Amino acid sequence: MGKFVVLDHPLIQHKLTIIRRKETGSNEFRRIVGEIGGLMTYEITRDLPLKDVEIETPIGKTTQKEIAGKKLTIVPILRAGMGMLNGVLEMVPTAKVGVIGMYRDEKTLKPHEYFCKMPKDVSERECLIVDPMLATGGSAIDAIGALKKRGVKEIKLAVLVAAPEGVKAIREKYPDVDIYAAAEDEKLLDNGYIFPGLGDAGDRIFGTK
Ligand code: PRP
Ligand code: URA
């Protein structure tokens, strides 16, 4: 069974509280979503495998460590996942980026995919899906399905706010996927919003409401 980890580092918790506040404007909201994305990536990559490399410093030869193993692809789910992307890339600047466009039907809450562009070698890479909100889990489940269809074997998901219902849905459908969240909230409301949540992440990042 994959992990479900709440990354409750004090900096992450503090920043999350700022973006939960309804009076926080798009400029600050957008900046902090990126910052939390970066801090989460720092934690998520903690167990990346290392290998020995021989190098030469200006003083002499030495054996040091560098990251081994599969290369990473970051997969933001449009739109709101884009808000996390720059912060994540600051931690792993050599990662490639694959984009999935998805919107939820406001009535049925079912996701609809409208765009998907992955690196050619995505099946040989580990993928980290990023999206600030995990509500019913429908969007993340479809994104995971789209990656599996393309042969990706190692998939992680990073969200800022997770509803217990969404976590459960993913763990039932894709038990091999590790889920990382900055917080697990109380519940999903009938209208599809997470309580207490932070509202509509996409609208708050892009200032579209
Ligand atoms: C939001 C959010 C997730 C999805 C989560 O996107 O960014 O992708 O809802 O809900 P789910 O777990 O119930 O699928 P939305 O569809 O509002 O699109 P946007 O990012 O373009 O605003
Ligand atoms: N998507 C959002 O942006 N916010 C929620 O609370 C749920 C889904």
PDB file of N, CA and C and ligand atoms in Angstrom, residues 104 133 135 192-194 199-202, ligand 2:
ATOM      1  N   ARG A 104     -13.621  20.180 -13.503  1.00  0.00           N
ATOM      2  CA  ARG A 104     -14.737  19.433 -12.903  1.00  0.00           C
ATOM      3  C   ARG A 104     -16.046  20.045 -13.352  1.00  0.00           C
ATOM      4  N   MET A 133      -5.698  20.953  -4.739  1.00  0.00           N
ATOM      5  CA  MET A 133      -6.888  20.426  -4.073  1.00  0.00           C
ATOM      6  C   MET A 133      -7.176  18.977  -4.456  1.00  0.00           C
ATOM      7  N   ALA A 135     -10.308  16.745  -3.786  1.00  0.00           N
ATOM      8  CA  ALA A 135     -11.669  16.818  -3.231  1.00  0.00           C
ATOM      9  C   ALA A 135     -12.336  15.446  -3.337  1.00  0.00           C
ATOM     10  N   GLY A 192     -19.150  19.950  -3.354  1.00  0.00           N
ATOM     11  CA  GLY A 192     -17.846  19.577  -3.908  1.00  0.00           C
ATOM     12  C   GLY A 192     -16.682  20.374  -3.347  1.00  0.00           C
ATOM     13  N   TYR A 193     -16.969  21.362  -2.480  1.00  0.00           N
ATOM     14  CA  TYR A 193     -15.873  22.120  -1.859  1.00  0.00           C
ATOM     15  C   TYR A 193     -15.397  21.412  -0.592  1.00  0.00           C
ATOM     16  N   ILE A 194     -14.109  21.595  -0.312  1.00  0.00           N
ATOM     17  CA  ILE A 194     -13.525  21.017   0.899  1.00  0.00           C
ATOM     18  C   ILE A 194     -13.761  21.982   2.056  1.00  0.00           C
ATOM     19  N   GLY A 199     -11.317  27.477  -0.512  1.00  0.00           N
ATOM     20  CA  GLY A 199     -12.149  27.987  -1.614  1.00  0.00           C
ATOM     21  C   GLY A 199     -11.725  27.368  -2.932  1.00  0.00           C
ATOM     22  N   ASP A 200     -11.958  28.111  -4.009  1.00  0.00           N
ATOM     23  CA  ASP A 200     -11.618  27.610  -5.348  1.00  0.00           C
ATOM     24  C   ASP A 200     -10.175  27.996  -5.663  1.00  0.00           C
ATOM     25  N   ALA A 201      -9.292  27.008  -5.625  1.00  0.00           N
ATOM     26  CA  ALA A 201      -7.855  27.294  -5.754  1.00  0.00           C
ATOM     27  C   ALA A 201      -7.536  27.931  -7.113  1.00  0.00           C
ATOM     28  N   GLY A 202      -8.116  27.389  -8.189  1.00  0.00           N
ATOM     29  CA  GLY A 202      -7.828  27.928  -9.527  1.00  0.00           C
ATOM     30  C   GLY A 202      -8.248  29.391  -9.623  1.00  0.00           C
TER      31      GLY A 202
HETATM   32  N1  URA B   2     -11.478  22.429  -5.985  1.00  0.00           N
HETATM   33  C1  URA B   2     -11.157  23.596  -5.374  1.00  0.00           C
HETATM   34  O1  URA B   2     -10.514  24.465  -5.979  1.00  0.00           O
HETATM   35  N2  URA B   2     -11.547  23.762  -4.099  1.00  0.00           N
HETATM   36  C2  URA B   2     -12.236  22.841  -3.403  1.00  0.00           C
HETATM   37  O2  URA B   2     -12.555  23.059  -2.227  1.00  0.00           O
HETATM   38  C3  URA B   2     -12.564  21.632  -4.058  1.00  0.00           C
HETATM   39  C4  URA B   2     -12.156  21.451  -5.367  1.00  0.00           C
END
